[in-house]
XYZ file of N, CA, C and O in Angstrom:
772
model
N -73.326 88.058 -54.503
C -72.692 89.794 -54.455
C -71.397 89.382 -53.334
O -71.408 88.421 -52.525
N -70.426 90.064 -54.310
C -68.764 89.306 -53.966
C -68.923 90.662 -52.311
O -69.181 91.836 -52.595
N -68.086 89.402 -52.042
C -67.100 90.363 -50.867
C -65.935 90.947 -51.104
O -65.077 90.682 -51.399
N -66.246 92.334 -50.114
C -65.283 93.018 -50.591
C -64.103 93.450 -49.105
O -64.575 93.136 -48.453
N -62.820 93.072 -49.422
C -62.002 93.264 -48.332
C -61.821 94.158 -47.413
O -62.283 95.604 -48.041
N -62.001 95.150 -46.735
C -61.491 96.156 -45.831
C -60.326 96.650 -46.357
O -59.478 95.713 -47.158
N -60.196 97.697 -46.936
C -59.341 99.004 -47.162
C -57.907 98.555 -46.212
O -58.161 98.903 -45.207
N -56.919 98.485 -46.628
C -55.505 98.150 -46.544
C -55.506 97.643 -45.281
O -54.806 97.562 -44.036
N -55.851 95.833 -45.048
C -56.286 95.405 -44.296
C -54.900 95.129 -44.094
O -54.372 94.424 -42.303
N -54.282 94.800 -45.358
C -52.617 94.108 -45.283
C -51.386 94.899 -45.026
O -50.676 94.196 -44.719
N -51.759 96.061 -44.744
C -51.156 97.439 -44.443
C -50.087 97.157 -43.513
O -50.813 97.331 -42.024
N -49.003 97.109 -43.484
C -48.125 96.853 -41.467
C -48.544 98.292 -41.189
O -48.357 99.823 -41.719
N -48.968 98.315 -39.628
C -49.404 99.537 -38.729
C -48.654 99.828 -37.442
O -49.268 98.932 -36.893
N -47.462 99.855 -37.928
C -46.583 99.656 -36.378
C -45.871 100.769 -36.235
O -45.338 101.691 -36.681
N -46.812 101.243 -34.756
C -46.421 102.512 -33.968
C -44.944 102.410 -33.529
O -44.602 101.034 -32.397
N -43.785 103.170 -33.674
C -43.072 103.089 -32.761
C -42.277 104.498 -32.034
O -42.930 105.333 -33.139
N -41.468 104.701 -30.922
C -41.193 105.985 -31.207
C -40.044 106.073 -31.625
O -39.125 105.677 -32.310
N -39.358 107.561 -31.947
C -38.560 107.943 -32.051
C -36.990 107.941 -31.438
O -37.229 108.011 -30.009
N -35.499 108.536 -31.825
C -35.215 108.522 -31.124
C -35.741 109.810 -29.462
O -34.949 109.799 -28.550
N -35.900 110.828 -29.686
C -35.696 111.647 -28.995
C -37.448 111.633 -28.150
O -37.189 111.306 -26.570
N -38.441 110.543 -28.510
C -39.026 110.175 -27.832
C -38.999 109.261 -26.868
O -38.921 109.088 -25.419
N -37.984 108.120 -27.252
C -37.716 107.239 -26.440
C -36.748 107.732 -25.380
O -36.663 107.394 -23.848
N -35.398 108.647 -25.980
C -34.655 109.154 -23.898
C -36.045 109.927 -23.736
O -36.063 110.057 -22.550
N -36.749 110.658 -24.064
C -38.188 111.684 -23.120
C -38.335 110.292 -21.893
O -38.759 110.610 -21.337
N -39.139 109.210 -22.853
C -39.748 108.187 -22.048
C -38.908 107.820 -20.856
O -39.588 107.413 -19.595
N -37.974 107.090 -21.314
C -36.718 106.537 -20.236
C -36.420 107.453 -19.311
O -36.318 107.669 -18.414
N -36.501 109.433 -19.829
C -36.107 109.989 -18.446
C -37.281 110.098 -17.545
O -37.281 110.711 -16.363
N -38.536 110.040 -17.618
C -39.673 110.052 -17.202
C -39.771 109.108 -16.302
O -40.733 109.012 -15.663
N -39.539 107.802 -16.106
C -39.554 106.495 -15.769
C -39.144 106.683 -14.098
O -37.558 106.912 -14.429
N -39.478 105.795 -13.271
C -39.229 105.762 -11.835
C -38.103 104.672 -12.743
O -37.901 103.994 -13.251
N -36.611 104.829 -11.562
C -36.344 103.764 -11.805
C -36.022 102.511 -12.001
O -35.467 101.612 -12.798
N -37.253 101.847 -11.300
C -36.787 100.200 -11.927
C -37.811 100.187 -12.826
O -37.315 99.408 -13.583
N -38.561 100.831 -13.132
C -39.847 101.688 -14.582
C -38.510 101.600 -15.528
O -38.390 100.626 -17.046
N -37.370 102.518 -15.390
C -36.539 103.065 -16.347
C -35.579 101.588 -16.602
O -35.229 101.757 -17.573
N -35.040 100.866 -16.064
C -34.489 99.473 -15.877
C -34.778 98.951 -17.177
O -34.466 98.306 -18.151
N -36.342 98.709 -16.640
C -37.059 97.264 -17.670
C -37.552 98.245 -18.834
O -37.018 97.592 -19.605
N -37.557 99.462 -19.195
C -37.724 100.010 -20.258
C -36.631 100.052 -21.179
O -36.683 99.776 -22.489
N -35.409 100.430 -20.902
C -34.310 100.321 -20.633
C -33.768 99.251 -21.773
O -33.466 99.066 -22.545
N -33.842 97.773 -21.102
C -33.848 96.677 -21.292
C -34.911 96.402 -22.879
O -34.029 95.743 -23.760
N -36.063 96.625 -22.755
C -36.524 96.383 -23.825
C -36.610 97.474 -25.154
O -35.900 96.274 -25.966
N -36.300 98.646 -24.823
C -35.298 99.225 -25.963
C -34.311 98.201 -26.665
O -33.422 98.937 -27.907
N -33.489 98.091 -25.828
C -32.305 97.684 -25.994
C -32.096 96.025 -26.569
O -31.027 96.270 -27.327
N -32.779 95.699 -26.431
C -33.033 94.097 -26.655
C -34.109 94.193 -27.821
O -34.131 92.795 -28.180
N -35.691 94.556 -27.391
C -36.272 94.013 -28.987
C -37.363 92.589 -27.467
O -38.274 92.237 -28.118
N -37.039 92.690 -26.506
C -37.637 91.204 -26.375
C -39.016 91.700 -25.601
O -39.235 92.245 -25.148
N -39.858 90.511 -25.268
C -41.000 91.270 -25.127
C -40.996 91.131 -23.519
O -40.472 91.030 -22.803
N -42.137 92.052 -22.735
C -42.631 92.086 -21.658
C -42.270 90.791 -20.789
O -41.288 90.374 -19.829
N -42.611 89.704 -20.725
C -42.448 88.493 -20.218
C -41.383 87.617 -20.574
O -40.736 87.426 -19.119
N -40.721 88.278 -21.237
C -38.910 87.909 -21.014
C -38.153 87.955 -20.542
O -37.078 87.886 -19.852
N -38.754 89.616 -20.470
C -37.710 90.818 -19.520
C -37.664 90.442 -18.133
O -37.465 90.139 -17.835
N -39.039 90.300 -17.638
C -39.052 89.717 -16.498
C -38.563 88.882 -15.863
O -38.410 88.519 -14.728
N -38.601 87.755 -16.682
C -38.067 86.241 -16.797
C -36.665 86.207 -16.867
O -35.891 85.251 -15.941
N -35.814 87.584 -17.281
C -34.354 87.003 -16.947
C -33.833 86.712 -16.247
O -33.429 87.688 -15.139
N -32.573 85.759 -15.674
C -31.671 85.792 -14.530
C -30.432 86.623 -14.699
O -30.262 86.651 -16.352
N -29.260 86.478 -14.232
C -27.972 87.666 -13.984
C -27.507 85.971 -15.056
O -26.875 86.651 -15.939
N -27.885 85.080 -15.122
C -27.248 84.064 -15.588
C -27.260 84.583 -17.011
O -26.588 83.292 -18.364
N -28.781 84.332 -17.482
C -29.171 84.573 -19.170
C -27.528 85.948 -19.593
O -27.887 85.648 -21.204
N -26.680 86.525 -18.966
C -26.083 87.365 -19.720
C -24.961 87.144 -19.304
O -24.437 86.352 -18.667
N -24.256 86.926 -20.778
C -23.256 86.745 -20.973
C -22.252 87.869 -20.942
O -22.405 88.152 -22.779
N -21.235 88.306 -20.366
C -20.632 89.430 -20.724
C -19.503 89.194 -21.913
O -19.308 89.835 -22.802
N -18.932 88.358 -21.646
C -17.911 87.551 -22.374
C -18.401 87.423 -24.372
O -17.601 88.182 -25.091
N -19.527 87.164 -24.336
C -20.128 87.043 -26.057
C -21.095 88.473 -26.229
O -20.823 89.118 -27.145
N -21.225 89.219 -25.429
C -22.289 90.619 -25.603
C -23.356 89.826 -25.676
O -23.811 90.366 -26.698
N -24.088 89.346 -24.766
C -24.826 88.737 -25.222
C -26.594 88.396 -24.349
O -25.270 87.811 -23.354
N -27.664 88.318 -24.293
C -28.334 87.552 -23.591
C -29.521 86.058 -24.249
O -29.255 85.919 -25.364
N -28.816 85.246 -23.797
C -30.245 83.912 -23.637
C -31.803 84.180 -23.812
O -31.513 84.579 -21.580
N -31.983 83.943 -23.852
C -33.396 84.271 -23.639
C -34.335 82.808 -23.558
O -34.844 82.711 -24.583
N -34.422 82.266 -22.188
C -34.872 80.769 -22.705
C -36.514 80.520 -22.519
O -36.912 79.701 -22.755
N -37.643 81.548 -22.243
C -38.052 81.806 -21.936
C -39.210 82.294 -22.927
O -39.333 83.251 -23.175
N -39.493 81.976 -24.553
C -39.777 82.653 -25.323
C -41.211 82.156 -25.842
O -41.609 81.303 -25.381
N -42.206 83.105 -26.557
C -43.123 82.596 -27.302
C -43.658 81.380 -28.194
O -44.143 80.492 -27.839
N -42.151 81.170 -28.357
C -41.739 79.799 -29.894
C -42.040 78.370 -28.628
O -42.008 77.377 -28.839
N -41.111 78.656 -27.498
C -41.187 78.026 -26.302
C -39.743 77.186 -26.403
O -39.024 76.818 -25.940
N -39.008 77.910 -27.519
C -37.287 77.744 -27.555
C -36.553 78.765 -27.749
O -36.889 79.914 -27.502
N -35.585 78.420 -26.597
C -34.568 79.333 -26.323
C -34.264 80.295 -27.615
O -34.057 79.342 -28.704
N -33.825 81.515 -27.381
C -33.141 82.955 -28.441
C -31.692 82.978 -28.003
O -31.713 83.602 -26.854
N -31.156 83.751 -28.777
C -29.864 84.624 -28.038
C -30.131 85.755 -28.890
O -30.241 85.863 -30.007
N -29.561 87.085 -28.189
C -29.949 88.214 -28.508
C -28.830 88.522 -28.441
O -28.423 88.936 -27.160
N -28.183 89.391 -29.798
C -26.663 90.208 -29.434
C -26.969 91.265 -29.237
O -28.160 92.164 -29.808
N -26.278 92.268 -28.520
C -26.504 93.369 -27.511
C -24.965 94.566 -28.155
O -24.063 93.942 -28.791
N -25.758 95.638 -28.482
C -24.894 96.387 -28.642
C -23.920 96.475 -27.969
O -24.164 96.543 -26.499
N -23.339 97.626 -27.896
C -22.276 97.872 -26.798
C -22.208 98.304 -25.328
O -23.084 98.413 -24.235
N -23.733 99.652 -25.962
C -24.650 100.158 -25.058
C -25.340 99.002 -23.996
O -25.644 99.152 -22.902
N -25.711 98.088 -24.791
C -26.498 97.083 -24.308
C -25.822 96.158 -23.198
O -26.586 96.052 -22.105
N -24.708 96.008 -23.367
C -23.651 95.592 -22.591
C -23.278 96.118 -21.283
O -23.468 95.187 -20.481
N -23.250 96.923 -21.659
C -22.761 98.457 -20.188
C -23.849 98.025 -19.557
O -23.714 97.945 -18.148
N -25.098 98.031 -19.720
C -26.687 98.140 -19.417
C -26.845 96.422 -18.391
O -26.730 97.196 -17.417
N -26.801 95.897 -19.177
C -26.635 94.539 -18.785
C -25.520 94.239 -17.730
O -25.585 93.834 -16.602
N -23.972 94.996 -17.617
C -23.032 94.455 -17.087
C -23.595 94.853 -15.679
O -23.502 94.640 -14.542
N -24.135 96.807 -15.645
C -23.985 97.088 -13.972
C -25.375 96.364 -13.766
O -25.163 96.412 -12.818
N -26.422 96.423 -14.535
C -27.832 95.486 -13.949
C -27.559 94.120 -13.124
O -28.135 93.331 -12.007
N -26.290 93.414 -13.533
C -26.198 92.166 -13.376
C -24.910 92.090 -12.430
O -24.720 91.021 -11.779
N -24.528 93.686 -12.245
C -23.062 93.088 -10.981
C -23.775 93.358 -9.695
O -24.144 93.612 -8.835
N -23.075 91.713 -9.220
C -22.954 91.733 -7.978
C -24.432 90.464 -7.535
O -24.808 89.884 -6.584
N -25.588 90.039 -8.227
C -26.028 89.090 -8.557
C -25.328 87.656 -8.841
O -24.691 87.873 -9.651
N -26.285 86.963 -8.471
C -25.886 85.398 -8.104
C -26.692 84.904 -9.671
O -27.884 85.726 -9.955
N -26.321 84.286 -10.203
C -26.553 83.798 -11.126
C -27.963 83.804 -11.822
O -28.971 83.375 -12.689
N -28.907 82.758 -10.052
C -30.030 83.096 -10.542
C -30.981 83.948 -9.986
O -32.185 83.737 -10.086
N -30.813 84.930 -10.414
C -31.221 85.892 -9.464
C -32.268 86.962 -10.935
O -31.320 87.167 -12.041
N -32.613 87.379 -10.651
C -33.465 88.057 -11.358
C -33.089 89.541 -11.901
O -32.598 90.017 -11.049
N -33.016 89.623 -13.272
C -32.034 91.347 -13.355
C -33.032 92.085 -13.366
O -32.120 93.172 -12.848
N -34.320 92.194 -13.851
C -34.993 93.200 -13.614
C -36.393 93.491 -12.254
O -37.085 92.432 -12.980
N -36.097 94.236 -11.362
C -37.205 94.014 -10.300
C -37.845 95.134 -10.088
O -36.897 95.839 -9.979
N -38.527 95.236 -9.268
C -39.299 96.386 -8.689
C -38.284 96.790 -7.428
O -37.541 96.281 -7.147
N -38.357 97.921 -7.491
C -37.793 98.809 -6.177
C -37.879 98.742 -4.661
O -37.063 98.292 -3.931
N -38.945 98.123 -4.466
C -39.068 97.307 -3.316
C -38.646 95.741 -3.261
O -38.743 95.272 -2.026
N -38.055 95.474 -4.487
C -37.107 93.921 -4.548
C -38.198 92.958 -4.873
O -37.863 91.736 -4.856
N -39.476 93.256 -4.963
C -40.404 92.292 -5.595
C -40.263 91.976 -7.227
O -39.492 92.697 -7.769
N -41.000 91.417 -7.449
C -40.941 90.693 -8.723
C -41.814 91.619 -9.507
O -42.874 91.549 -9.092
N -41.403 91.860 -10.938
C -42.828 92.515 -11.715
C -43.663 91.304 -12.012
O -43.229 90.468 -12.582
N -45.023 91.312 -12.004
C -45.590 90.476 -12.535
C -46.594 91.635 -14.054
O -46.305 92.404 -14.550
N -47.513 90.234 -14.509
C -48.053 90.026 -15.795
C -47.979 91.887 -15.877
O -47.851 92.626 -17.023
N -49.423 92.859 -15.190
C -49.810 93.934 -15.753
C -49.377 94.466 -14.831
O -49.799 96.556 -14.945
N -47.951 94.399 -14.231
C -47.966 95.737 -13.167
C -46.836 96.709 -13.928
O -46.834 98.193 -13.009
N -46.807 96.845 -14.823
C -45.543 97.988 -15.527
C -46.591 99.115 -16.100
O -46.024 99.859 -17.041
N -47.700 98.067 -16.621
C -48.868 98.743 -17.355
C -49.112 100.538 -17.263
O -49.294 101.224 -17.826
N -49.521 100.335 -15.411
C -50.188 101.906 -15.143
C -49.000 102.801 -15.088
O -49.031 103.959 -15.464
N -47.636 102.117 -14.481
C -46.667 103.223 -14.624
C -46.024 103.910 -16.129
O -45.522 104.510 -16.504
N -46.318 102.742 -16.710
C -45.575 103.582 -18.286
C -46.627 104.067 -18.463
O -45.882 105.170 -19.503
N -47.307 103.955 -19.180
C -48.488 104.800 -18.985
C -48.685 106.349 -18.857
O -48.700 107.528 -19.309
N -48.533 106.542 -17.007
C -48.129 107.755 -16.210
C -46.203 108.389 -16.989
O -46.462 109.481 -17.093
N -45.863 107.492 -17.151
C -44.016 107.921 -17.699
C -44.600 108.387 -19.300
O -43.792 109.400 -19.608
N -45.307 107.341 -20.230
C -45.329 108.434 -21.577
C -46.274 109.726 -21.499
O -46.017 111.108 -22.154
N -47.320 109.615 -20.188
C -48.370 111.027 -20.454
C -47.210 112.434 -20.381
O -47.342 113.106 -20.530
N -46.502 111.656 -18.887
C -45.191 112.981 -18.275
C -43.768 113.067 -19.387
O -43.706 114.423 -19.123
N -43.876 111.864 -20.761
C -43.102 112.451 -21.607
C -43.838 112.952 -22.725
O -43.084 113.116 -23.211
N -45.120 113.188 -22.652
C -45.626 113.551 -24.019
C -45.968 112.908 -24.603
O -45.357 113.436 -26.532
N -45.759 111.099 -24.686
C -46.155 110.560 -25.882
C -47.395 110.294 -26.116
O -48.012 109.777 -24.615
N -48.242 110.794 -26.951
C -49.353 110.643 -27.325
C -49.277 109.956 -28.491
O -48.590 110.623 -29.549
N -50.601 108.746 -28.917
C -50.773 107.952 -28.232
C -49.449 107.628 -27.161
O -48.039 107.245 -27.536
N -49.906 106.703 -25.740
C -49.280 106.175 -24.702
C -48.526 104.813 -25.382
O -49.140 104.465 -26.734
N -46.898 104.767 -25.914
C -46.825 103.415 -25.880
C -46.680 102.215 -24.993
O -46.997 102.564 -23.552
N -46.761 101.201 -25.150
C -46.982 100.091 -24.561
C -45.320 99.098 -24.404
O -44.615 99.581 -25.813
N -45.548 97.712 -23.686
C -44.266 97.587 -24.259
C -43.442 96.843 -25.303
O -42.788 96.810 -26.176
N -45.105 96.560 -25.879
C -45.051 96.190 -27.060
C -44.917 97.193 -28.595
O -43.902 96.674 -29.179
N -44.972 98.177 -28.396
C -44.497 99.241 -28.863
C -42.958 99.458 -28.406
O -42.143 100.471 -29.588
N -42.622 99.425 -27.632
C -41.204 99.474 -27.700
C -40.674 98.179 -27.836
O -38.606 98.415 -28.406
N -41.175 96.917 -28.072
C -40.351 96.267 -28.848
C -40.288 96.733 -30.509
O -39.217 96.286 -31.048
N -41.144 96.864 -31.003
C -41.087 97.393 -32.611
C -40.728 99.025 -33.236
O -39.728 98.677 -33.662
N -40.823 99.462 -31.519
C -39.363 100.578 -31.625
C -37.383 100.026 -31.918
O -36.911 100.773 -32.769
N -37.607 99.262 -31.365
C -36.406 98.394 -31.416
C -35.869 97.553 -32.730
O -34.951 98.379 -33.345
N -37.360 97.178 -33.155
C -37.208 96.254 -34.362
C -37.192 97.717 -35.901
O -35.935 97.328 -36.864
N -37.530 98.471 -35.544
C -37.672 99.905 -36.396
C -36.410 100.480 -36.770
O -36.382 100.536 -37.849
N -36.135 100.553 -35.620
C -34.390 101.075 -35.309
C -33.458 100.497 -36.206
O -33.412 101.130 -36.927
N -33.688 98.827 -36.097
C -32.621 98.573 -36.618
C -32.964 98.554 -38.408
O -32.277 98.494 -38.956
N -34.168 98.279 -38.459
C -34.660 98.705 -40.208
C -34.163 99.762 -40.463
O -33.861 100.103 -41.578
N -34.596 100.738 -40.218
C -33.521 102.449 -40.518
C -32.848 102.126 -40.391
O -32.347 102.865 -41.669
N -31.514 101.466 -40.128
C -30.571 101.512 -39.810
C -29.749 101.095 -41.333
O -28.654 100.380 -41.187
N -30.806 99.960 -41.888
C -30.938 99.047 -43.116
C -29.754 97.911 -42.474
O -29.533 96.469 -43.345
N -30.264 97.335 -41.682
C -30.213 96.060 -40.712
C -30.729 95.018 -41.678
O -32.047 95.183 -41.896
N -30.179 93.917 -42.199
C -30.917 93.232 -42.873
C -32.592 92.285 -42.038
O -32.619 92.226 -41.284
N -33.802 91.906 -42.679
C -34.086 91.500 -42.597
C -33.930 90.196 -41.263
O -34.965 89.696 -40.753
N -33.398 89.411 -41.822
C -33.534 88.027 -41.627
C -32.065 88.341 -40.245
O -32.383 87.336 -38.971
N -31.930 89.624 -39.657
C -30.892 90.132 -38.827
C -31.897 89.665 -37.925
O -32.077 89.507 -36.457
N -32.374 90.906 -38.447
C -34.161 91.572 -37.264
C -35.098 90.652 -36.452
O -35.124 90.100 -35.853
N -34.817 89.369 -37.631
C -36.393 88.448 -37.182
C -35.246 87.686 -36.521
O -36.067 87.010 -35.378
N -34.311 87.104 -36.239
C -33.406 86.082 -35.378
C -33.428 87.120 -33.903
O -33.871 86.399 -33.449
N -32.747 88.252 -34.019
C -33.330 89.533 -33.059
C -34.743 88.667 -32.130
O -34.459 88.870 -30.452
N -35.607 89.626 -32.500
C -36.838 88.836 -32.585
C -37.693 87.749 -32.231
O -37.972 87.779 -31.512
N -36.648 86.654 -32.931
C -37.565 85.258 -32.469
C -38.141 85.075 -33.116
O -39.671 84.299 -33.181
N -38.425 85.297 -34.476
C -39.420 85.617 -35.352
C -39.496 83.781 -36.217
O -38.267 83.702 -36.312
N -40.606 83.204 -36.269
C -40.333 81.705 -36.835
C -39.358 82.323 -38.229
O -39.023 80.884 -38.645
N -39.766 83.311 -39.273
C -39.550 83.299 -40.199
C -39.447 85.019 -40.868
O -40.035 85.600 -39.837
N -39.299 85.258 -42.147
C -39.331 86.387 -42.578
C -40.029 87.574 -42.350
O -40.364 88.143 -43.097
N -41.343 86.744 -42.398
C -42.708 86.965 -43.712
C -43.000 88.075 -41.725
O -43.583 89.097 -42.511
N -43.405 87.782 -41.048
C -43.317 89.370 -40.068
C -42.868 89.763 -39.535
O -43.122 91.031 -40.139
N -41.319 89.947 -40.423
C -40.788 90.817 -40.108
C -40.802 91.430 -41.022
O -40.714 92.891 -41.429
N -40.404 90.709 -42.556
C -40.756 92.085 -43.658
C -41.973 92.433 -43.834
O -42.069 93.948 -44.345
N -43.513 92.006 -43.065
C -44.669 92.463 -43.634
C -44.417 93.957 -42.464
O -44.888 94.919 -42.846
N -43.586 94.349 -41.017
C -44.279 94.969 -40.690
C -42.435 96.164 -40.473
O -42.817 97.123 -40.139
N -41.360 95.446 -41.113
C -40.077 96.600 -40.666
C -39.536 97.003 -42.261
O -38.714 97.567 -42.420
N -39.647 96.154 -43.216
C -38.879 95.980 -44.702
C -38.841 97.851 -45.535
O -38.601 98.131 -45.643
N -40.223 97.916 -45.141
C -41.266 99.876 -45.936
C -39.662 100.116 -44.998
O -40.029 101.566 -45.489
N -38.924 100.516 -43.495
C -38.284 101.042 -43.092
C -37.492 101.049 -43.397
O -36.659 101.814 -42.813
N -36.896 100.202 -43.808
C -35.111 99.466 -44.058
C -34.786 100.537 -45.386
O -35.667 100.191 -46.812
N -34.347 101.809 -45.631
C -33.659 102.321 -46.793
C -33.167 101.204 -48.099
O -32.458 100.450 -47.628
N -33.672 100.940 -49.296
C -33.062 100.303 -50.258
C -33.505 99.448 -49.894
O -32.727 98.001 -50.644
N -33.912 97.929 -49.468
C -34.278 97.121 -48.620
C -34.703 96.169 -49.903
O -33.721 95.306 -50.510
N -35.734 96.680 -50.618
C -36.172 95.838 -52.015
C -35.552 95.940 -52.557
O -35.058 94.874 -53.399
N -34.401 97.308 -53.040
C -33.538 96.876 -54.220
C -32.459 96.379 -53.909
O -32.140 96.072 -54.945
N -31.861 96.474 -52.908
C -30.572 95.708 -52.597
C -30.919 94.035 -52.849
O -30.249 93.516 -53.372
N -32.470 93.579 -52.075
C -32.663 92.617 -52.618
C -32.560 92.014 -53.797
O -31.896 90.597 -54.465
N -33.416 93.142 -54.257
C -33.765 92.913 -56.050
C -32.367 92.842 -57.382
O -31.881 91.633 -57.486
N -31.440 93.829 -56.324
C -30.095 93.618 -57.486
C -29.265 92.725 -57.200
O -28.431 91.986 -57.868
N -29.313 92.126 -55.981
C -28.646 91.082 -54.901
C -29.026 89.609 -55.968
O -28.454 88.624 -56.199
N -30.286 89.199 -56.495
C -30.717 87.928 -56.570
C -31.184 88.462 -58.155
O -31.089 86.698 -58.434
N -30.847 88.758 -58.718
C -31.584 89.385 -60.094
C -30.037 89.369 -61.015
O -29.633 90.641 -60.727
N -29.343 88.107 -61.410
C -28.000 88.723 -61.925
C -28.485 88.716 -62.795
O -28.979 89.180 -63.832
N -27.214 89.233 -63.916
C -27.489 90.130 -65.402
C -27.589 89.456 -66.099
O -27.129 88.340 -66.512
N -28.683 90.052 -67.234
C -29.057 88.981 -68.320
C -28.605 89.037 -69.393
O -27.948 88.143 -70.296
N -26.396 90.210 -69.378
C -26.335 90.048 -70.876
C -26.851 90.541 -72.089
O -26.227 90.233 -73.356
N -27.804 91.248 -71.908
C -28.955 92.018 -72.664
C -28.397 93.265 -72.927
O -28.584 93.621 -73.775
N -27.471 93.810 -71.837
C -26.946 95.539 -72.163
C -25.491 95.575 -72.118
O -24.699 94.872 -70.547
């Protein structure tokens, strides 16, 4: 007998927050978690990348972050919006270059699971169901870029994807006219009409 594939197994299923949910979530967070969530929403960085950020990783002049510890093992650069630049300017003000940018209100470091419960509580308070994880905040960042028509190559670069396949699979359907624009740009006139 032939093996039948599960239906829609290759379909991208990306949960992301809309702008209203994003604002509700940020407002529902305690101050230290608010900074961490805000940084995630403004950069698309992974939780582990965020909690390792040092003040020296932010360059106000270029408006970007250097992410030295990435999943691929290679550093990457994340360009910030004006809002992101303001956030990191405030977050790094007065900090020594080696100081961590995002720490808990107690001054202690965020660890692997420290933010899970507080984020669930903030989602509950913000009436976000299903609740968001830090990975969903990363998807929220990338999905917003896609919905605004940012090229897939730029989104892949911001997220640190090795190639466009993952980015295209998860975000191309959100980009208005992405497929149409790509086809029109690549397929030159045949000169038959």
